[in-house]
Coordinates of C-alpha atoms in Angstrom, one line a residue:
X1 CA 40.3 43.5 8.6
X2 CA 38.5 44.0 5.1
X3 CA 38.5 47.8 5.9
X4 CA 41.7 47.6 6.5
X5 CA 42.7 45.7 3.4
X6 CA 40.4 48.1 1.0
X7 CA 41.4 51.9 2.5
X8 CA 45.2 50.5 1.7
X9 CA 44.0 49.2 -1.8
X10 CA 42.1 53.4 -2.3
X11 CA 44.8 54.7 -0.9
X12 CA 46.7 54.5 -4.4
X13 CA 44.2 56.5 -5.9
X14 CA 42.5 54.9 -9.2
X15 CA 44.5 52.0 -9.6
X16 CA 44.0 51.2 -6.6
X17 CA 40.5 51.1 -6.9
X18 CA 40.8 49.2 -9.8
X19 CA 42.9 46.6 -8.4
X20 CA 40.8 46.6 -5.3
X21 CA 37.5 45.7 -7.7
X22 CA 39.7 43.0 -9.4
X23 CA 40.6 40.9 -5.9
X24 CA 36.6 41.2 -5.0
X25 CA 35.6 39.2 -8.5
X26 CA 38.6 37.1 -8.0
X27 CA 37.4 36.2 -4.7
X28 CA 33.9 35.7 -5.4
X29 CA 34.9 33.8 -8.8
X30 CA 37.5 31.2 -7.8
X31 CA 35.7 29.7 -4.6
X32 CA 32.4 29.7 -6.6
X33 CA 34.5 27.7 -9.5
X34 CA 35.9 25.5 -6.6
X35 CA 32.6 24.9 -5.7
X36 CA 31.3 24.1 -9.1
X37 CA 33.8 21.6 -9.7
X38 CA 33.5 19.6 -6.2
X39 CA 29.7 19.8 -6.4
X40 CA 29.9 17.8 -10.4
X41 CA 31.9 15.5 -8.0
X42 CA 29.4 15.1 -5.2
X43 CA 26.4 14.6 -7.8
X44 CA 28.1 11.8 -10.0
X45 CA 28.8 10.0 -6.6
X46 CA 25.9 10.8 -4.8
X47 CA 23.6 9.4 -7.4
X48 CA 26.7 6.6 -7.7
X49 CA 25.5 6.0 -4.4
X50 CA 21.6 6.0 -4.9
X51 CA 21.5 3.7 -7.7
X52 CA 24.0 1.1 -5.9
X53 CA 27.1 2.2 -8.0
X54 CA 30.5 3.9 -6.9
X55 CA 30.7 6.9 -9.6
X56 CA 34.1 8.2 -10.2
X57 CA 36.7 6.6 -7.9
X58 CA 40.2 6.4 -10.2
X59 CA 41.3 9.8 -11.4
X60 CA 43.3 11.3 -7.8
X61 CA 41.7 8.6 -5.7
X62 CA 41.3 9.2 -1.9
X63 CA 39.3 7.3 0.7
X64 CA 37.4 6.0 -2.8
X65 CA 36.7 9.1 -3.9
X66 CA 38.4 10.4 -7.2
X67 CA 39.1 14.1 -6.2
X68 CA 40.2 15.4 -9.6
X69 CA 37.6 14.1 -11.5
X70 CA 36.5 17.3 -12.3
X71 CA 39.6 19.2 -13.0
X72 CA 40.0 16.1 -15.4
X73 CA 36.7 17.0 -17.2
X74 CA 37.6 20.8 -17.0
X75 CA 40.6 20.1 -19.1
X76 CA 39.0 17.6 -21.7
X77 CA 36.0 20.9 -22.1
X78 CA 39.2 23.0 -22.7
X79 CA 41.1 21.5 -24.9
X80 CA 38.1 20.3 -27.3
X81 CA 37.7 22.4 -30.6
X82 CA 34.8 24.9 -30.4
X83 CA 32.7 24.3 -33.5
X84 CA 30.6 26.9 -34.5
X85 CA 28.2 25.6 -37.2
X86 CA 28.1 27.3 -40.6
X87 CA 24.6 28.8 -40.8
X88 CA 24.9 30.6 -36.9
X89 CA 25.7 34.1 -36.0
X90 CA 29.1 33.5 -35.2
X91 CA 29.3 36.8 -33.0
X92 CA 25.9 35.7 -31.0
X93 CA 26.8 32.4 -30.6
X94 CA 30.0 33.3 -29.0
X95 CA 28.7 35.9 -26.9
X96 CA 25.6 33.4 -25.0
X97 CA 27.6 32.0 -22.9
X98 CA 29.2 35.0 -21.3
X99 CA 25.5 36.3 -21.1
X100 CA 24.4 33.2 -19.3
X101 CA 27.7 32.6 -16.9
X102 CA 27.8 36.7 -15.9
X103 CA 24.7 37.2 -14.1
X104 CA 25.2 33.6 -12.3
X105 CA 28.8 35.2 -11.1
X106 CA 27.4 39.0 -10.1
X107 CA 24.7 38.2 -8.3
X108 CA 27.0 36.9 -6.0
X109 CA 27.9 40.6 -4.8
X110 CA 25.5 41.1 -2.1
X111 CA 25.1 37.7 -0.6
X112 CA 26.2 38.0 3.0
X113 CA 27.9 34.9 4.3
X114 CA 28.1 36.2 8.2
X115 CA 27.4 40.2 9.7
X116 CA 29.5 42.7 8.1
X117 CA 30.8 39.8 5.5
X118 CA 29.7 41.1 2.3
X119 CA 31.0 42.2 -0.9
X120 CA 28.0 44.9 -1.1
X121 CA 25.8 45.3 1.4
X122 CA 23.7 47.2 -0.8
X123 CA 20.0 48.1 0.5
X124 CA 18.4 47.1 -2.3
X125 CA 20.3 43.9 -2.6
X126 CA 17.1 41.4 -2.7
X127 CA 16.0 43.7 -6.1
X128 CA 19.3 43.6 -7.3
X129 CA 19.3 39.4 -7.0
X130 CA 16.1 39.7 -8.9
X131 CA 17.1 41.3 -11.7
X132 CA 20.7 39.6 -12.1
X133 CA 18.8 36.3 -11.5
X134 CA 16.0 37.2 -14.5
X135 CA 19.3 38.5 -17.1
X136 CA 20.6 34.4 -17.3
X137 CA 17.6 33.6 -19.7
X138 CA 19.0 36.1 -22.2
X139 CA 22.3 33.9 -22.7
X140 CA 19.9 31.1 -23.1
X141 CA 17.6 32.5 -25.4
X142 CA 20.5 33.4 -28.0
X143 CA 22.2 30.6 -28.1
X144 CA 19.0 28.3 -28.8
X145 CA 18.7 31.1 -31.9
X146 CA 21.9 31.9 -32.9
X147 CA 22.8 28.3 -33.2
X148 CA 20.1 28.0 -36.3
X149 CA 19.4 24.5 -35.2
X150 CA 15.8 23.7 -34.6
X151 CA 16.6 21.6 -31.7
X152 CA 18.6 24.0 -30.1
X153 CA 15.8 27.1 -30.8
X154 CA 12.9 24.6 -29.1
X155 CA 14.8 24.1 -26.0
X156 CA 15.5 27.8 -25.3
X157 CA 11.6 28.3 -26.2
X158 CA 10.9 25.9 -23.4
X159 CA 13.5 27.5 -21.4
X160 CA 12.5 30.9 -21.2
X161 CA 8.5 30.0 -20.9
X162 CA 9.7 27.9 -18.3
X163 CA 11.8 30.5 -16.8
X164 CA 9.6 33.2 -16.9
X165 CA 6.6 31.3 -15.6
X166 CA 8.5 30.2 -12.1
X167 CA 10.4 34.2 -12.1
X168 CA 6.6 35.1 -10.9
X169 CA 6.2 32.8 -8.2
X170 CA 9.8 33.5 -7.4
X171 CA 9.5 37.2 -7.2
X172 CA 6.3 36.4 -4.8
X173 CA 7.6 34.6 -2.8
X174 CA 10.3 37.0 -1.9
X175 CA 7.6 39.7 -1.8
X176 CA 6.9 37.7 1.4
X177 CA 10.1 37.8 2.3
X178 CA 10.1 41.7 2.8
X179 CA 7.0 42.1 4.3
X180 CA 8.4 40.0 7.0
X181 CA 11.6 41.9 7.6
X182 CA 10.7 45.3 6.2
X183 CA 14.0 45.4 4.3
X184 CA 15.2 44.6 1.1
X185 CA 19.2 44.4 2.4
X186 CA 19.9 40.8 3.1
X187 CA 22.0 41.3 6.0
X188 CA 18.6 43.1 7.9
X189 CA 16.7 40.1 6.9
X190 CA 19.1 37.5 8.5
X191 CA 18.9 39.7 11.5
X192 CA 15.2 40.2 11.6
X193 CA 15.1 36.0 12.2
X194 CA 17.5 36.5 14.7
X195 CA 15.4 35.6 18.5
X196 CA 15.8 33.5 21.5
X197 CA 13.8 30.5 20.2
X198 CA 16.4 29.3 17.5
X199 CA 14.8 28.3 14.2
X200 CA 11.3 29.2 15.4
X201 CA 12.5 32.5 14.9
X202 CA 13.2 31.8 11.3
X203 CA 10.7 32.5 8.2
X204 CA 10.2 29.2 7.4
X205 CA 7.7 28.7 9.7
X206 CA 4.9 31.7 9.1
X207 CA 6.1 31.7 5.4
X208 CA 6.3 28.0 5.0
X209 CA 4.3 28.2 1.7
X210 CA 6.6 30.6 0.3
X211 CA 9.5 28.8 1.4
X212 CA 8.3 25.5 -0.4
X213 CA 7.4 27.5 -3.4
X214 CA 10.8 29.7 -3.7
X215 CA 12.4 26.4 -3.4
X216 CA 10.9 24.6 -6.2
X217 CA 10.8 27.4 -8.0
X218 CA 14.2 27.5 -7.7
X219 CA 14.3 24.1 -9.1
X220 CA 12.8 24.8 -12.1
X221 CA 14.8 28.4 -12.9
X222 CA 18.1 26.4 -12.8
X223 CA 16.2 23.5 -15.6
X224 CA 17.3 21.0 -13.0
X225 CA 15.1 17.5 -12.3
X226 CA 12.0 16.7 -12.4
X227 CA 11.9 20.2 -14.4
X228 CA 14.4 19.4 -17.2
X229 CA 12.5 19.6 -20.4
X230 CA 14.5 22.1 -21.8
X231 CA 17.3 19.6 -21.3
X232 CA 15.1 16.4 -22.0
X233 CA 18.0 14.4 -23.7
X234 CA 15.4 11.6 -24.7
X235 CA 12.8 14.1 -26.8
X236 CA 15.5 17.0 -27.8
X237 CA 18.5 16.0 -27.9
X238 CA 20.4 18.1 -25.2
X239 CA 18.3 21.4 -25.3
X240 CA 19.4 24.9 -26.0
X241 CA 22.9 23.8 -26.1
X242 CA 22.9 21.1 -28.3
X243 CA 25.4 23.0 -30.5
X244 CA 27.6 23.6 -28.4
X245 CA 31.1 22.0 -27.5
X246 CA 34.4 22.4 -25.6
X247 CA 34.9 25.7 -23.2
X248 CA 31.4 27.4 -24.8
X249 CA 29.7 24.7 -23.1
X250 CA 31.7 24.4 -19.8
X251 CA 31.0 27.7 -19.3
X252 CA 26.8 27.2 -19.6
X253 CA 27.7 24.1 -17.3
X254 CA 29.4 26.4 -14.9
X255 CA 26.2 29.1 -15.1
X256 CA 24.0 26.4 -14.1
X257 CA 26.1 24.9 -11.2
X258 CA 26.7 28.2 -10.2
X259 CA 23.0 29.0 -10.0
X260 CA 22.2 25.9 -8.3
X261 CA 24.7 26.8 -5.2
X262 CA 23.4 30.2 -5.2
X263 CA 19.4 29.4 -4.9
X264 CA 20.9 26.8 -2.0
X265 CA 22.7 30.4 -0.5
X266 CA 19.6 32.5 -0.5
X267 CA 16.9 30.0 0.5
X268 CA 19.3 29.9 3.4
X269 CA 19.2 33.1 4.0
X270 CA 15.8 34.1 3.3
X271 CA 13.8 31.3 5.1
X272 CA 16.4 29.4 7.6
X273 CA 18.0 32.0 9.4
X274 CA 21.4 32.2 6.9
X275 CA 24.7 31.9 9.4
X276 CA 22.3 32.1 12.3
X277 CA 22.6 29.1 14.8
X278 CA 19.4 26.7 15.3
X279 CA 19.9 26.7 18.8
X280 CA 20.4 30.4 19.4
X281 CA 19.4 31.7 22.9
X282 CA 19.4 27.3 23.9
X283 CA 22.5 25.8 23.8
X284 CA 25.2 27.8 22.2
X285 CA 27.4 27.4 25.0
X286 CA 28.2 23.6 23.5
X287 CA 27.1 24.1 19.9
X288 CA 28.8 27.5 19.3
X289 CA 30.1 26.9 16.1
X290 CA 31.4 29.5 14.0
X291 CA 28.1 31.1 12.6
X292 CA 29.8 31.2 8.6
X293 CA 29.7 27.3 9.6
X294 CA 26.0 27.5 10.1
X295 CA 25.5 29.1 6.6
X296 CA 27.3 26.8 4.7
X297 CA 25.4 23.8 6.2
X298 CA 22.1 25.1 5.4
X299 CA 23.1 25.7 1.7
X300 CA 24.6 22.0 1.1
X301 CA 21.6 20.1 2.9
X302 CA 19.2 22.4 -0.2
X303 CA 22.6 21.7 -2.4
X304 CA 21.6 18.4 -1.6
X305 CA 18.4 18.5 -2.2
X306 CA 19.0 19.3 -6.1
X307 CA 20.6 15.9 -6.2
X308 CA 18.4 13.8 -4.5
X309 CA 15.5 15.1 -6.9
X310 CA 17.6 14.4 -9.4
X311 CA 17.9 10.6 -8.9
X312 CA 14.0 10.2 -7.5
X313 CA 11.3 11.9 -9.5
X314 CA 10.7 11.5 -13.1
X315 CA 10.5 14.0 -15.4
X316 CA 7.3 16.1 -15.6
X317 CA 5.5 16.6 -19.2
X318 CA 5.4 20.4 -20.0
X319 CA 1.8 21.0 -19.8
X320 CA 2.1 19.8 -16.2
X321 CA 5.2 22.3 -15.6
X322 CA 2.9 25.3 -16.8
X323 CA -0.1 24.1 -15.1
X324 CA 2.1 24.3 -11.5
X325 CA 3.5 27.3 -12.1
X326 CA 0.8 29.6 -13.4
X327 CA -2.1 27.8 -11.8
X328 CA -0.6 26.5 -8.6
X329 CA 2.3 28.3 -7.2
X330 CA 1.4 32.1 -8.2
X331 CA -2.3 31.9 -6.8
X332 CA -0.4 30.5 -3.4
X333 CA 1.4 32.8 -3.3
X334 CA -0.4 36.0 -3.8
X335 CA -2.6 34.7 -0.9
X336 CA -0.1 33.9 1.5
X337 CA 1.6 37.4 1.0
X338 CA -1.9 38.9 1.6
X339 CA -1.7 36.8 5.2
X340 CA 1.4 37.7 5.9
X341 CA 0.6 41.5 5.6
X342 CA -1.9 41.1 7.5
X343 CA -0.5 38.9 10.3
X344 CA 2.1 41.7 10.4
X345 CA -0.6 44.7 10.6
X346 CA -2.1 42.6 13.4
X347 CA 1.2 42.1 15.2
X348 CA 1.4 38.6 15.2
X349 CA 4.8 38.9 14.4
X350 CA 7.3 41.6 14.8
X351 CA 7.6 42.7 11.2
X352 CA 11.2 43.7 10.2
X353 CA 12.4 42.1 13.7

C-alpha cells in the first residue's frame, strides 16, 4: 500500500516528490507530538498516583482522567510572550530550539515499527541514529550561551559533559549490538532476534550488560531523573533554559519528550526483539497479536520506566554522574563487546541471525 501511495505521489514528477517528502514528516511529526502531549499527561498522573495524589483530573475529564490537559498547557506555552533578554544574541537564542527539537524529530526516519514499515530503511540507519542523536547537545549548548545568563551557561556546561560522557557508553553499547546481528539496518537486527524460543532469542539476554547500560545511558542523554543536574531546579534555577519562555521553551520540552519515547523505541528494538512476539514459535496461535502491537508495548513499559525513576531515586551529585559514566559503564562495556565478539567467533551464537 505505501508503494502504492509513493509511485502515485513521483509520478507527478518534482512536486510530487516534494509533496511526497512533506506527508512522510507530517506523518512522523504529528503522532510523535500526539505522543508528547499524552505522555506529559501519563507522567503528571502517574506520579499523581505514586505519591497518593490524583494529578490533573478537571480540564476534558473522562473516567478521572483530564484528557486535554495538555493541549491546555500547549496553548498557555503559545500564547505567552517570548522574551528574549537584552544582553543575548537574539539570532542564536532563537535558533537553539530548532537545533535541539530537529534531530529529536529526524531520527525518527529509520525506526522500523513492523517489516517493511519504515520511512527509510537505510543500511546504515543505527550510524545515522547516532549521529542525529549526538546533534541535540548543539541546541543545548547555544542556548545556555546565547542567553548570557550565568545560570543558563552552567547548566548547558553540565549538559553537554554529561552528554558527552554517556554518548560513549551509548555508542558501545550499540557496538554490541552489531556484532550480534552483523548489520547496521535496524530492520536486519529485529530479524536476527527473530527464533523459535521467543524472547530467549532476543539480545537482552547475551548482551544483558549492554542492555542495562544503553538503557541508563539513555536516561542520562535525555537529563531525566536521577540524572537531572543540568535541570536541578533546587541548585540552578531551571538549567540551560532558564531564559526561556512561551513556544521557545515548549519546543525544548517537546525535544526532550520526544527523545525520551524514542530511546523507549530503540531499546525495543535493539535488545527486546522490536514488534517481535515473546512467544514466537510457543503460543502464537492464542496470543497472535498484531506484531506493531508488540512494539508499542515494549516502548511504554521503558516509557514507563522514565517515570517511575522519576518519582523513586534521588538525584545524584555530579561527581557521582561522571564517576558512572567514565569509570563504570565504558570499561563494561568495552569488555562485554570484547565477549561478545568472541562468543560470536566461537559460535555460540549465530551472529547476524
Amino acid at each position: 500500500m505505501i508503494d502504492f501511495i509513493r509511485e502515485l505521489f513521483l509520478g507527478f514528477g518534482t512536486l510530487g516528490l516534494v509533496a511526497w517528502t512533506l506527508v512522510k514528516i507530517f506523518v512522523v511529526v504529528i503522532p510523535i507530538t500526539l505522543a508528547v502531549a499524552f505522555y506529559t499527561l501519563a507522567e503528571r498522573k502517574v506520579i499523581g498516583w505514586m505519591h497518593v495524589r490524583h494529578g490533573p483530573v478537571y480540564i476534558g475529564q473522562v473516567f478521572g482522567i483530564g484528557l486535554i490537559q495538555p493541549f491546555a498547557d500547549v496553548l498557555k506555552m503559545l500564547f505567552k510572550e517570548l522574551i528574549v533578554p537584552s544582553n543575548a544574541h537574539r539570532f542564536l537564542y532563537r535558533l537553539a530550539p530548532i537545533l535541539a527539537i530537529a534531530p529529536a524529530l529526524a531520527a525518527w526516519a529509520v525506526v522500523p515499527f513492523e517489516d517493511g514499515l519504515v520511512l527509510s530503511n537505510a543500511n546504515a540507519g543505527l550510524l545515522y541514529l547516532l549521529a542525529m542523536t549526538s546533534m541535540g547537545i548543539y541546541g543545548i549548548v547555544i542556548a545556555g550561551w546565547a542567553s548570557n545568563s550565568k545560570y543558563a551557561f552552567l547548566g548547558a556546561l553540565r549538559s553537554t559533559a554529561q552528554v558527552v560522557s554517556y554518548e560513549i557508553a551509548m555508542g558501545f553499547a550499540l557496538v554490541g549490538v552489531l556484532v550480534a546481528a552483523g548489520s547496521l539496518n535496524l530492520t536486519d537486527i529485529v530479524r536476527a532476534q527473530a527464533g523459535n524460543a521467543g524472547f530467549f532469542e532476543w539480545f537482552w539476554l547475551p548482551l544483558l550488560p549492554l542492555f542495562v547500560i544503553y538503557f541508563i545511558s539513555g536516561v542520562a542523554e535525555t537529563n531525566r531523573a536521577p540524572f537531572d543536574v543540568a535541570e536541578g531546579e533546587s541548585e540552578i534555577v531551571a538549567g540551560f533554559h532558564v531564559e526561556y519562555s512561551g513556544s521557545a521553551f515548549a519546543v525544548f520540552f517537546l525535544a526532550e519528550y520526544a527523545n525520551m519515547i524514542l530511546v523507549s523505541m530503540l531499546a525495543s528494538l535493539l535488545f527486546l526483539g522490536g514488534w517481535l512476539s515473546p512467544f514466537q514459535g510457543w503460543t502464537d496461535s492464542w496470543l497472535g497479536a498484531p506484531s506493531i502491537a508488540w512494539l508499542f508495548l515494549k516502548a511504554i513499559f521503558f516509557a514507563f520506566c522514565f517515570l517511575w525513576f522519576r518519582a523513586t531515586f534521588p538525584r545524584y551529585r555530579y561527581d557521582q554522574i561522571m564517576r558512572l559514566g567514565w569509570k563504570v559503564f565504558i570499561p563494561i562495556t568495552i569488555v562485554w563487546i570484547l565477549v561478545v565478539a568472541w562468543a560470536g567467533y566461537a559460535n555460540w551464537f549465530v551472529v547476524g541471525g
